[in-house]
Coordinates of C-alpha atoms in Angstrom, one line a residue:
Chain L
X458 CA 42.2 -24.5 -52.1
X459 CA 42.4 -21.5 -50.0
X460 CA 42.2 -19.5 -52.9
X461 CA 39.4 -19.7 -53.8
X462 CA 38.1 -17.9 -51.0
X463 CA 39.9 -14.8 -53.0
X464 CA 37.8 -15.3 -55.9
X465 CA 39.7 -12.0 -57.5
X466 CA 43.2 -10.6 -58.5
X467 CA 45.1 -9.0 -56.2
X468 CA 47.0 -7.4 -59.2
X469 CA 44.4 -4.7 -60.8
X470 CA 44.8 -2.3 -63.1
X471 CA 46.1 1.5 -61.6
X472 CA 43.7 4.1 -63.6
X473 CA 46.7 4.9 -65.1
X474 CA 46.5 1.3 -67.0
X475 CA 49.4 0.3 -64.9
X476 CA 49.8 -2.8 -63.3
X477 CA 52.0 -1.6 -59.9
X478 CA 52.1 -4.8 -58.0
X479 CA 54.2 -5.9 -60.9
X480 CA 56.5 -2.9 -60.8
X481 CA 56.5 -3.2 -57.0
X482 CA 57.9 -6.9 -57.4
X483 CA 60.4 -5.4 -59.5
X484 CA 61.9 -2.9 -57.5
X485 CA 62.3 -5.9 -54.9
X486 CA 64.3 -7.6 -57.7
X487 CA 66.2 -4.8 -58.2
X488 CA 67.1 -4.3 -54.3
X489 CA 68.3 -8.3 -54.6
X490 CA 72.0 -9.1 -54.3
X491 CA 73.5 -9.4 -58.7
X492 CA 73.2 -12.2 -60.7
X493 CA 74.5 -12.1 -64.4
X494 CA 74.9 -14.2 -67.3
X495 CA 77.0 -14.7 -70.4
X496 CA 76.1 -16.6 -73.7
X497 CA 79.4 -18.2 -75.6
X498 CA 79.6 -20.2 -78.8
X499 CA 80.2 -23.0 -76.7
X500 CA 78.5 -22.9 -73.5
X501 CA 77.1 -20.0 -70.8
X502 CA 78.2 -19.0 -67.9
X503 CA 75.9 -18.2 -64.6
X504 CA 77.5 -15.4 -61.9
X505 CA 76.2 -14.6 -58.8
X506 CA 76.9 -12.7 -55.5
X507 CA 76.7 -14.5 -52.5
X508 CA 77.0 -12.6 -49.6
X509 CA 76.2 -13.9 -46.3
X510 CA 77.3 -12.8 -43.1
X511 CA 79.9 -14.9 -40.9
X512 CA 77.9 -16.8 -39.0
X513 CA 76.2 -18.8 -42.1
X514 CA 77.4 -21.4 -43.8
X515 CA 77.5 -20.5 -47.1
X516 CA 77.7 -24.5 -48.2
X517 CA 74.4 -25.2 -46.6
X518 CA 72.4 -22.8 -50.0
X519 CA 73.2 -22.3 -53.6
X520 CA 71.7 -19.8 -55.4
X521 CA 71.9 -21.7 -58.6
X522 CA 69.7 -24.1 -59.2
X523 CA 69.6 -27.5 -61.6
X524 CA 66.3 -27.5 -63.5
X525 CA 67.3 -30.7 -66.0
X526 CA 70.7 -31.9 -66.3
X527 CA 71.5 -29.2 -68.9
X528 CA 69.2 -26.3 -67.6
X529 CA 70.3 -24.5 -64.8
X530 CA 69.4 -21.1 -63.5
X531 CA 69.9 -18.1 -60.7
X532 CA 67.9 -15.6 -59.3
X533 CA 68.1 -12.5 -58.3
X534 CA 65.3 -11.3 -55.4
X535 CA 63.6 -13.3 -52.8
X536 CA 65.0 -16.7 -52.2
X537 CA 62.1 -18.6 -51.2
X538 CA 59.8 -17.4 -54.0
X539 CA 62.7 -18.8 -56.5
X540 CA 62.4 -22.3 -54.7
X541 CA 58.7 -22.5 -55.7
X542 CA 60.3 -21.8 -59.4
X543 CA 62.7 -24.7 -59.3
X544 CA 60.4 -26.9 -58.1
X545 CA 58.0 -26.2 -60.6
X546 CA 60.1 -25.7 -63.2
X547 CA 61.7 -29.4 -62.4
X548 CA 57.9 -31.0 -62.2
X549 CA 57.3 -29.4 -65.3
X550 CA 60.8 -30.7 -67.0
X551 CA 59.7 -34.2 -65.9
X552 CA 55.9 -33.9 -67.3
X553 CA 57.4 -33.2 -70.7
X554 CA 59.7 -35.7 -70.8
X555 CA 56.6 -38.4 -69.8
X556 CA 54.7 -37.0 -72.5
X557 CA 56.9 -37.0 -75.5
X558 CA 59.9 -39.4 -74.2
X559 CA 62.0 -36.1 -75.1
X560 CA 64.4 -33.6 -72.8
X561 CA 62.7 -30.8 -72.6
X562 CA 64.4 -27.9 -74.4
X563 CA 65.2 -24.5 -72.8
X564 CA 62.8 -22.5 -74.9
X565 CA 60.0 -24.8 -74.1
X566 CA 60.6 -24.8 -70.0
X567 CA 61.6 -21.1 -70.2
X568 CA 57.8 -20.6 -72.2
X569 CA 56.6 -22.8 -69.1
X570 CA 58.4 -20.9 -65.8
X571 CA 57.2 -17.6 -67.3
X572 CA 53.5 -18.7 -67.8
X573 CA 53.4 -19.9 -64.1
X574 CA 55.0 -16.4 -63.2
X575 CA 52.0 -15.0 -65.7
X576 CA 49.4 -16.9 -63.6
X577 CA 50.6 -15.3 -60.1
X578 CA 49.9 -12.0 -61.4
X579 CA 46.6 -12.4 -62.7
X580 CA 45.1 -15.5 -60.4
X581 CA 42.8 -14.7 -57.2
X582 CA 44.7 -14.4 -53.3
X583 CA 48.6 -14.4 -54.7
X584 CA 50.9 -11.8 -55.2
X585 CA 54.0 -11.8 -57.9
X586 CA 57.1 -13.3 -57.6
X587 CA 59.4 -11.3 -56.6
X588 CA 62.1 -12.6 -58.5
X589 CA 63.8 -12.1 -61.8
X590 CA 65.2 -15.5 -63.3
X591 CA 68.2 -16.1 -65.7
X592 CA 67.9 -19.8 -67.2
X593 CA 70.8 -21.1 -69.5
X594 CA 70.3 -24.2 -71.3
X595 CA 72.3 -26.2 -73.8
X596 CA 70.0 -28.1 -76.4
X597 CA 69.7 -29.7 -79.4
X598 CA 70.2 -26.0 -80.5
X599 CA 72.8 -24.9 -79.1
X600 CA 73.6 -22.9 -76.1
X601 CA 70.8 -21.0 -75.0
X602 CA 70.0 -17.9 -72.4
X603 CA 66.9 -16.5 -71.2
X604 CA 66.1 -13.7 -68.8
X605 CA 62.5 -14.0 -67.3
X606 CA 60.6 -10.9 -64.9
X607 CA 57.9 -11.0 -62.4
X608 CA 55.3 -10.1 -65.3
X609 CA 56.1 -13.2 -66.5
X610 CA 58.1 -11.6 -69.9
X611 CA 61.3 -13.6 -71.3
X612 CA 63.7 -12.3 -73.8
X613 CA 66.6 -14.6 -74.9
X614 CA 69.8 -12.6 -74.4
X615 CA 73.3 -13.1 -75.1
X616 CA 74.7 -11.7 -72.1
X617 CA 72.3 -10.0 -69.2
X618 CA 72.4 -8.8 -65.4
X619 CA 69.6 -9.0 -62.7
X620 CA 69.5 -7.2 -59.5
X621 CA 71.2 -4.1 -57.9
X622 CA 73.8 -3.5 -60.1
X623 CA 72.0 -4.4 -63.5
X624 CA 72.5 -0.8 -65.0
X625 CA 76.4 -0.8 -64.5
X626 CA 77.1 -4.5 -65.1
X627 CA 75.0 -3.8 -68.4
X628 CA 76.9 -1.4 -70.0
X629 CA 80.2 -3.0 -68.7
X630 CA 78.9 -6.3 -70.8
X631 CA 78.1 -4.4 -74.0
X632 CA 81.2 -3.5 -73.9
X633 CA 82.9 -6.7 -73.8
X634 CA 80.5 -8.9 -75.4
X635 CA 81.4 -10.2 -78.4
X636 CA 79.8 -13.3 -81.1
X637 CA 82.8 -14.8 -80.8
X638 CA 83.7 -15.5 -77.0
X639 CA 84.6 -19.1 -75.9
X640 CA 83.5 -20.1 -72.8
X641 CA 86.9 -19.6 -70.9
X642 CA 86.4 -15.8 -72.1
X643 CA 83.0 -15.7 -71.2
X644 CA 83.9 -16.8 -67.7
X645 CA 86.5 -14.0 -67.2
X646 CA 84.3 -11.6 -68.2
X647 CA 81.4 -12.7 -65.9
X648 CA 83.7 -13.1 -63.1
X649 CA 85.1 -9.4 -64.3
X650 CA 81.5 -8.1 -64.4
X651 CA 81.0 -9.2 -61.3
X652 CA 83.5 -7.4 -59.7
X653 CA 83.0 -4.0 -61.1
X654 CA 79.8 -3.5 -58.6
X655 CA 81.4 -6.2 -55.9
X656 CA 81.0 -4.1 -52.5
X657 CA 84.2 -5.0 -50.8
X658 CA 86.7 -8.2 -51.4
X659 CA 85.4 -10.7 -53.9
X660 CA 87.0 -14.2 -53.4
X661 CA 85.5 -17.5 -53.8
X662 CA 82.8 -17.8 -50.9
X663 CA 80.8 -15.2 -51.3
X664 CA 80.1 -15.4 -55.4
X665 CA 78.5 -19.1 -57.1
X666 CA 79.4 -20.0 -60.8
X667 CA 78.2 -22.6 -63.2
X668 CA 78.5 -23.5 -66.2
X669 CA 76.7 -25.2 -68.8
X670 CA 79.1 -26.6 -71.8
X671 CA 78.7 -28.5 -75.2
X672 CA 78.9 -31.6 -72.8
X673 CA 75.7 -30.4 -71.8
X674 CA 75.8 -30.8 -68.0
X675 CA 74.9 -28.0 -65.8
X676 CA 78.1 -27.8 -63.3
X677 CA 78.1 -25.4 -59.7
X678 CA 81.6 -24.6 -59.3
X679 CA 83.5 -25.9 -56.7
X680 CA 85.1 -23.0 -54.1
X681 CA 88.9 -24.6 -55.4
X682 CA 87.8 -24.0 -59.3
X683 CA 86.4 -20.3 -58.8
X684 CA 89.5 -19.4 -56.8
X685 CA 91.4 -20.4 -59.9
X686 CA 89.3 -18.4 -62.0
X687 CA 89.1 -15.4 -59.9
X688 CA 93.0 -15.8 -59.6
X689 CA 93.6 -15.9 -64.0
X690 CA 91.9 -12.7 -63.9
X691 CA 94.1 -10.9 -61.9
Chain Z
X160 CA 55.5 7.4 -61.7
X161 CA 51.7 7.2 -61.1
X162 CA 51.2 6.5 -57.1
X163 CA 50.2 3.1 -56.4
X164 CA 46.1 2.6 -55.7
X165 CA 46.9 -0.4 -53.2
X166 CA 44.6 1.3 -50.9
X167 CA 46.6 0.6 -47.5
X168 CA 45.9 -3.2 -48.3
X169 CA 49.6 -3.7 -48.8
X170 CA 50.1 -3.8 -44.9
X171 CA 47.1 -6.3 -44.3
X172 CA 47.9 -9.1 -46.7
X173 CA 51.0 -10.4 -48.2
X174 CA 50.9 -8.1 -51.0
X175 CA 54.3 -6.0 -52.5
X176 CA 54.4 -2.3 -51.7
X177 CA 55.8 0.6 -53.4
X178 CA 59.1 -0.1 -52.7
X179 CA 58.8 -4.0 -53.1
X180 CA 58.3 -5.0 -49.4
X181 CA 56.5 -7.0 -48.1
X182 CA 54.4 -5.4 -44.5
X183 CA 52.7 -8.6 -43.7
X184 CA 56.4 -10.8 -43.4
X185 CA 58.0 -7.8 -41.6
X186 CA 55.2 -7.2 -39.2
X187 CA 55.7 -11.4 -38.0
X188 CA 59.2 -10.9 -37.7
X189 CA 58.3 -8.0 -35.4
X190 CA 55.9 -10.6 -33.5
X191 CA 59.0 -13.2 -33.2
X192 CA 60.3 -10.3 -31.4
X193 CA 57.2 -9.1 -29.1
X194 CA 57.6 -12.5 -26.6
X195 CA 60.8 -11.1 -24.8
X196 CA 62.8 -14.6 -25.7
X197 CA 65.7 -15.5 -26.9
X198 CA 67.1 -18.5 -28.4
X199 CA 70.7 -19.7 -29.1
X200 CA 72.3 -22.6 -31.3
X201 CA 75.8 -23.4 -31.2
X202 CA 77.5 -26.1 -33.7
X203 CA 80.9 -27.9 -32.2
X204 CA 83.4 -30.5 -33.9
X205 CA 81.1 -33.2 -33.4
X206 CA 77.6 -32.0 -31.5
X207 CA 74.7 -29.0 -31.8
X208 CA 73.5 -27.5 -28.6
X209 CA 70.8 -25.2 -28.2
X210 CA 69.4 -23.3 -25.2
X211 CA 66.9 -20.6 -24.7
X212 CA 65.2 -18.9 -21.2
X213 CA 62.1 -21.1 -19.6
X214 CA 59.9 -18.2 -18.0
X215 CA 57.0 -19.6 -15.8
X216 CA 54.9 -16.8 -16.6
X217 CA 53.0 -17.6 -13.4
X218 CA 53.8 -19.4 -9.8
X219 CA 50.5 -21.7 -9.9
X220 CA 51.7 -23.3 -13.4
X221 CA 53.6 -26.1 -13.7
X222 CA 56.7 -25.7 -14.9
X223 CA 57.4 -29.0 -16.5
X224 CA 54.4 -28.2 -19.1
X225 CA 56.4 -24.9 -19.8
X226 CA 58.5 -25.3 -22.7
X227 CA 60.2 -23.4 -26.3
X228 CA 62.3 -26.9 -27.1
X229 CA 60.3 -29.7 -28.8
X230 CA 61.4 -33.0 -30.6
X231 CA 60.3 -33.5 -33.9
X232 CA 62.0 -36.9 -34.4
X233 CA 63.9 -38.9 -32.0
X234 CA 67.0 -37.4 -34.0
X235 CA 65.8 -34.2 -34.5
X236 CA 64.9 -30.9 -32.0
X237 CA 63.8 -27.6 -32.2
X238 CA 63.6 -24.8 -30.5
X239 CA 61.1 -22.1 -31.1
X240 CA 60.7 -18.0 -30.7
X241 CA 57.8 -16.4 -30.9
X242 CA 53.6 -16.4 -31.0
X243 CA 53.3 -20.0 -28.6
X244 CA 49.9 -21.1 -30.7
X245 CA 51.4 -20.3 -33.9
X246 CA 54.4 -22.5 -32.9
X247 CA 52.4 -25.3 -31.8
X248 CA 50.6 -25.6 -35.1
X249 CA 54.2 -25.1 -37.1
X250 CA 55.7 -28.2 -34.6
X251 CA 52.9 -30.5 -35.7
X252 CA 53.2 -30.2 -39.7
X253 CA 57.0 -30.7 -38.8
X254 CA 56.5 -33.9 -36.9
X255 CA 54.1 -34.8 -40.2
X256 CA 56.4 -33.9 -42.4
X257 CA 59.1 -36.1 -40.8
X258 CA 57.0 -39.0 -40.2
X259 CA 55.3 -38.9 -44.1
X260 CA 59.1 -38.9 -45.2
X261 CA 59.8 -41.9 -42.8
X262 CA 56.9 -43.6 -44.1
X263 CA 57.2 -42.9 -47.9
X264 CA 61.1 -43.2 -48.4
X265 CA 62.4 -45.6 -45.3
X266 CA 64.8 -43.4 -43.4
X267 CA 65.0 -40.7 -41.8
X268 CA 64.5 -37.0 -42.5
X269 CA 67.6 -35.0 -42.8
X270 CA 67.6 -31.4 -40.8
X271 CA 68.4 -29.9 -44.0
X272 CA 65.2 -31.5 -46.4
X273 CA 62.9 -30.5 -42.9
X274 CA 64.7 -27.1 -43.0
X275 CA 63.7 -26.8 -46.8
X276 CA 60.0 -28.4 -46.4
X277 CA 59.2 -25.6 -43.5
X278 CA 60.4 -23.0 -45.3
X279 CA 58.4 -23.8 -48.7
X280 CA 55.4 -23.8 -46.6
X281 CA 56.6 -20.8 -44.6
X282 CA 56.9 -19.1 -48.4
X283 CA 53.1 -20.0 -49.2
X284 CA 52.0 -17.8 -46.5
X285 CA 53.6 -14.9 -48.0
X286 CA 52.5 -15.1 -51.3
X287 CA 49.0 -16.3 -51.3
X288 CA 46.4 -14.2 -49.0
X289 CA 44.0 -16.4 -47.9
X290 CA 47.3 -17.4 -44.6
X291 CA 49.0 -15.4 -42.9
X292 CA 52.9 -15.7 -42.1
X293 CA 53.4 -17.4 -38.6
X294 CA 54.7 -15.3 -36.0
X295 CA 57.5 -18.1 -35.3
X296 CA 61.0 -19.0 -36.0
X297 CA 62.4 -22.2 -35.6
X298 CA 65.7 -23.4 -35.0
X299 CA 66.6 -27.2 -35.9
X300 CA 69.3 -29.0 -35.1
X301 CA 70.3 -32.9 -35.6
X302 CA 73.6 -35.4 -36.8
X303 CA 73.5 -35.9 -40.4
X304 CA 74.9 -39.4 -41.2
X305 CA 77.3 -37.4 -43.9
X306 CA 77.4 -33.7 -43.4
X307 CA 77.8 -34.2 -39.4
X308 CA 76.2 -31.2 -36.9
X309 CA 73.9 -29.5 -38.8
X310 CA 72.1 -26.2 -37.2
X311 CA 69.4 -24.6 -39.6
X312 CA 67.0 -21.7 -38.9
X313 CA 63.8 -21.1 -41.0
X314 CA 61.9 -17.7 -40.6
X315 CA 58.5 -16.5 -41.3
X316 CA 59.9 -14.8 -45.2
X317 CA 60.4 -18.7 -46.2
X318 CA 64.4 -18.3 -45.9
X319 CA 66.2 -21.0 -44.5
X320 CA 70.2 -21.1 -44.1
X321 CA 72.6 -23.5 -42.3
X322 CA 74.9 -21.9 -39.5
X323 CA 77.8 -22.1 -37.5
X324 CA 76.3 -20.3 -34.7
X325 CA 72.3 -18.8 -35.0
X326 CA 70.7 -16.3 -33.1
X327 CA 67.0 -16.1 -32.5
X328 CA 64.5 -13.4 -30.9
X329 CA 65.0 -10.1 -28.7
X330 CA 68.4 -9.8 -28.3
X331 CA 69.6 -11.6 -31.9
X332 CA 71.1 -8.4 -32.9
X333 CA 73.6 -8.3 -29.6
X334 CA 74.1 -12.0 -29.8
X335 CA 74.8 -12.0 -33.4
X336 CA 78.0 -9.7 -32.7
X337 CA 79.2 -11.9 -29.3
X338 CA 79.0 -14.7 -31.5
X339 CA 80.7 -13.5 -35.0
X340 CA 83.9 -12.5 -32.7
X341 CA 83.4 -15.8 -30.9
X342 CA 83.6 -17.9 -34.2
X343 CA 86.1 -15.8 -35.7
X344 CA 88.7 -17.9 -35.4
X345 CA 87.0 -21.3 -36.3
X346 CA 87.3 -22.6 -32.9
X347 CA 87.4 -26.3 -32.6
X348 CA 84.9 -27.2 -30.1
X349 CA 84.5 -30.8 -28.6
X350 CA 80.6 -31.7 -27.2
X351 CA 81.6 -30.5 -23.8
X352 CA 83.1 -27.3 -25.1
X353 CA 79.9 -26.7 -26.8
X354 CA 78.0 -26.8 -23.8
X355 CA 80.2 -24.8 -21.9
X356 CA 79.9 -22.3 -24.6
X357 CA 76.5 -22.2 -25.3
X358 CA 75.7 -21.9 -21.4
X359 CA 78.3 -19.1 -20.8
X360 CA 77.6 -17.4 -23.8
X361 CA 73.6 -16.8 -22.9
X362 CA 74.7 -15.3 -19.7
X363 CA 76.9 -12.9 -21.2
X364 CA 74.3 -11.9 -24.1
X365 CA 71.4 -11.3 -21.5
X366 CA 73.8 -10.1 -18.8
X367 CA 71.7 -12.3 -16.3
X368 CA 73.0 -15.1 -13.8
X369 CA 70.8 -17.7 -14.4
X370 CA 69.6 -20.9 -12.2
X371 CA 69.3 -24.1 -13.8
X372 CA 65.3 -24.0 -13.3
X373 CA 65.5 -21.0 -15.8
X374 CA 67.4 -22.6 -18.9
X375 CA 66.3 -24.8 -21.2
X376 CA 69.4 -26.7 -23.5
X377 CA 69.2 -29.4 -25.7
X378 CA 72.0 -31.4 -27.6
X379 CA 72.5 -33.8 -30.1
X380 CA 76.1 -35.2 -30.1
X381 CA 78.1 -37.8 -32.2
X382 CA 78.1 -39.8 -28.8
X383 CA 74.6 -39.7 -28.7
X384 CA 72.5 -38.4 -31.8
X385 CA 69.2 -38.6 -29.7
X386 CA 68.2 -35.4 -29.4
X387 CA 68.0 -34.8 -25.7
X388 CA 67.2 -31.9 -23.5
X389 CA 69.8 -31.3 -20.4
X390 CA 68.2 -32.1 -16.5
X391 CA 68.4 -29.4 -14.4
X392 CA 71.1 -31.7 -12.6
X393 CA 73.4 -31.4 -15.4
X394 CA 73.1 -27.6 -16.3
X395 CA 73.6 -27.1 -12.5
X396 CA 76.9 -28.6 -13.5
X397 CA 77.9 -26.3 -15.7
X398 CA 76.9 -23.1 -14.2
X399 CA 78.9 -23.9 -11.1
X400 CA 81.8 -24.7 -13.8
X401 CA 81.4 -21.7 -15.2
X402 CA 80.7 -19.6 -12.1
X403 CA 84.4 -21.2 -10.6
X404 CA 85.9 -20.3 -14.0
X405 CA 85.6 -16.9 -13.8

């Protein structure tokens, strides 16, 4: 592989023991439309902006992505470094299941995405991915949510936000988050969230919801069903 | 916040700077821009046209060797801006790519899996140093048996993004504009329509009167899902058209 011809890490050590193409692939995160999740007793929700200008068509690319049937995940950063995620993070799904003739559970692939996004910061001739992911599964042990950064770090959350407005839509979740949410709640309050730091009108092109339930399905929202969402919470 | 050490290398190889950008990726966007082209694709009802400028850089070449439009598969075409070499080399891993899919799954590539494959491999280029990003973009248009017209555009960063209407090259910025009020209103536009858009809308954009040896269009259409470039005969048609329009 072409790799090998960088036999060394791009990613060094700053004298001040930092990392900084890490914390460089952060702040690219961080300029990266908002993505944000929410953990209920029965289910999590996935929120993202979608903004693309008129010419596009916003049908052609999701942002969230199917991993297994009951894994899904969004991104917030660059779009074609989180394709490389999906595909490996499906590859991956699929190699577990060959080996132990079991679904992979969200912990386990979560442990898997964030040691490839290790490798990428310490492996010769790559850079970092620049994107932060947020992976909600629903398992044998219930509903599940994960956040995962360019170092290749995870925490399991019960409700986070990725991307520009992460600070805002933070606090604004603190404050609404509660053990106790159903999944109906936990989607107004995404969708709610969302709107806080929404630049302009939000209506049901230019954000993507999913949901994974006790059914344990990943589902993308169709345009109809977030309009009806987006139209309970007004 | 210590300074970063990156020692300048940030702008040499696809490596993130301070603020999280990446040099290498904005510099082949700037070299998409540096051949003083520009390509256009339009979607209709029921047919995608595209149509870019042919510039014989030279009287003593021949001008049917001269060419930004290329067919990848009978069903699918392209059109390229940008670095000619580096274009060459991206049109022959897409013909690959279409004829291992024909080969390993029986049928035929859709635009939007070709779309995806040339942007993965654009996105290798931008994170692993030993390749630089090509200085090309590439607009792809074919019928899809279910979605219809389908018009995708995949760029050196590794994005690629189904349009209405795409813009490509020196003037994309000015075109962009002409076309967002043109689609405004969702026009419904018939395979002729298309044409006559496509055609009058390049004029406009580059505020140039063009002859037919100057343009290059090609279409794929319900009618005929071949993908097919115009003859000058047939372009000729248009312009006068559109010259005894206005």
């Amino acid at each position: 592989m072409g790799d090998d011809l960088y036999s060394f890490s791009l990613t060094t050590f700053s004298p001040s023991g930092k990392l900084v193409q890490i914390e460089y692939a952060l702040a690219r995160v961080n300029a990266g439309s908002t993505s944000l999740a929410v953990k209920a007793k029965n289910g999590v929700v996935l929120a993202t902006e979608k903004k693309l200008p008129p010419l596009m068509d916003e049908a052609s690319i999701s942002k969230v992505s199917m991993i297994t049937e009951n894994i899904g995940m969004v991104y917030s950063g660059m779009g074609p470094d989180s394709r490389v995620l999906v595909r490996k993070g499906r590859k991956k799904a699929q190699a577990y299941f060959r080996t132990y003739k079991e679904h992979i559970s969200t912990a386990a692939l979560v442990k898997e995405l964030a040691s490839i996004m290790q490798e990428f910061t310490q492996s010769g001739g790559v850079r970092p991915f620049g994107v932060s992911l947020l992976i909600a599964g629903f398992d044998d042990s219930g509903p599940h949510l994960y956040q995962v950064d360019p170092s290749g770090s995870y925490w399991a959350w019960k409700a986070s936000a990725i991307g520009k407005n992460m600070v805002n839509a933070k606090t604004f979740l603190e404050k609404r988050y509660n053990d106790d949410l159903e999944l109906e709640d936990a989607i107004h309050t995404a969708i709610l969230t969302l709107k806080e730091g929404f630049e302009g009108e939000m209506n049901e092109n230019n954000i993507e919801l999913a949901i994974v339930d006790d059914k344990r399905k990943v589902r993308v929202l169709t345009p109809a069903q977030v309009k009806d969402y987006i139209g309970e919470i007004q | 916040m210590a300074r970063g050490s990156s020692a300048g290398y940030d702008r040499h190889i696809t490596i993130f700077s301070p603020e999280g950008r990446l040099y290498q990726v904005e510099y082949a966007f700037k070299a998409v821009k540096s051949v003083n082209q520009t390509a256009l694709g339009f979607r209709g009802d029921d047919s995608v046209v595209i149509i870019t400028q042919k510039k014989v850089p030279d009287k003593l070449i021949d001008p049917s060797s001269v060419t930004n439009m290329y067919k990848i598969t009978p069903l699918i075409g392209c059109v390229l801006v940008g670095m000619t070499a580096d274009g060459k080399s991206l049109i022959q891993r897409a013909r690959h790519e279409a004829a291992q899919f024909k080969y390993k799954y029986g049928y035929d590539i859709p635009v939007n899996f070709l779309a995806k494959r040339m942007a993965d491999t654009a996105q290798v280029y931008t994170q692993h140093a030993y390749m630089r990003p090509l200085g090309v973009e590439m607009t792809l248009i074919g019928m899809d048996e279910e979605l219809g017209p389908q018009l995708y555009k995949c760029d050196p960063a590794g994005t690629y993004i189904g349009y209405k209407a795409c813009t490509s090259g020196v003037k994309d910025q000015e075109a962009t504009n002409f076309l967002e009020k043109k689609y405004k209103s969702n026009p419904k536009l018939s395979t002729e329509e298309t044409i006559q858009l496509a055609i009058s809308s390049f004029q406009s954009i580059l505020a140039v009167d063009f002859k037919a040896s100057d343009l290059e269009v090609g279409i794929v259409s319900a009618a005929s899902p071949k993908f097919e470039l115009l003859s000058q005969q047939e372009i000729d048609k248009y312009l006068t058209q559109i010259a005894e329009r206005d």
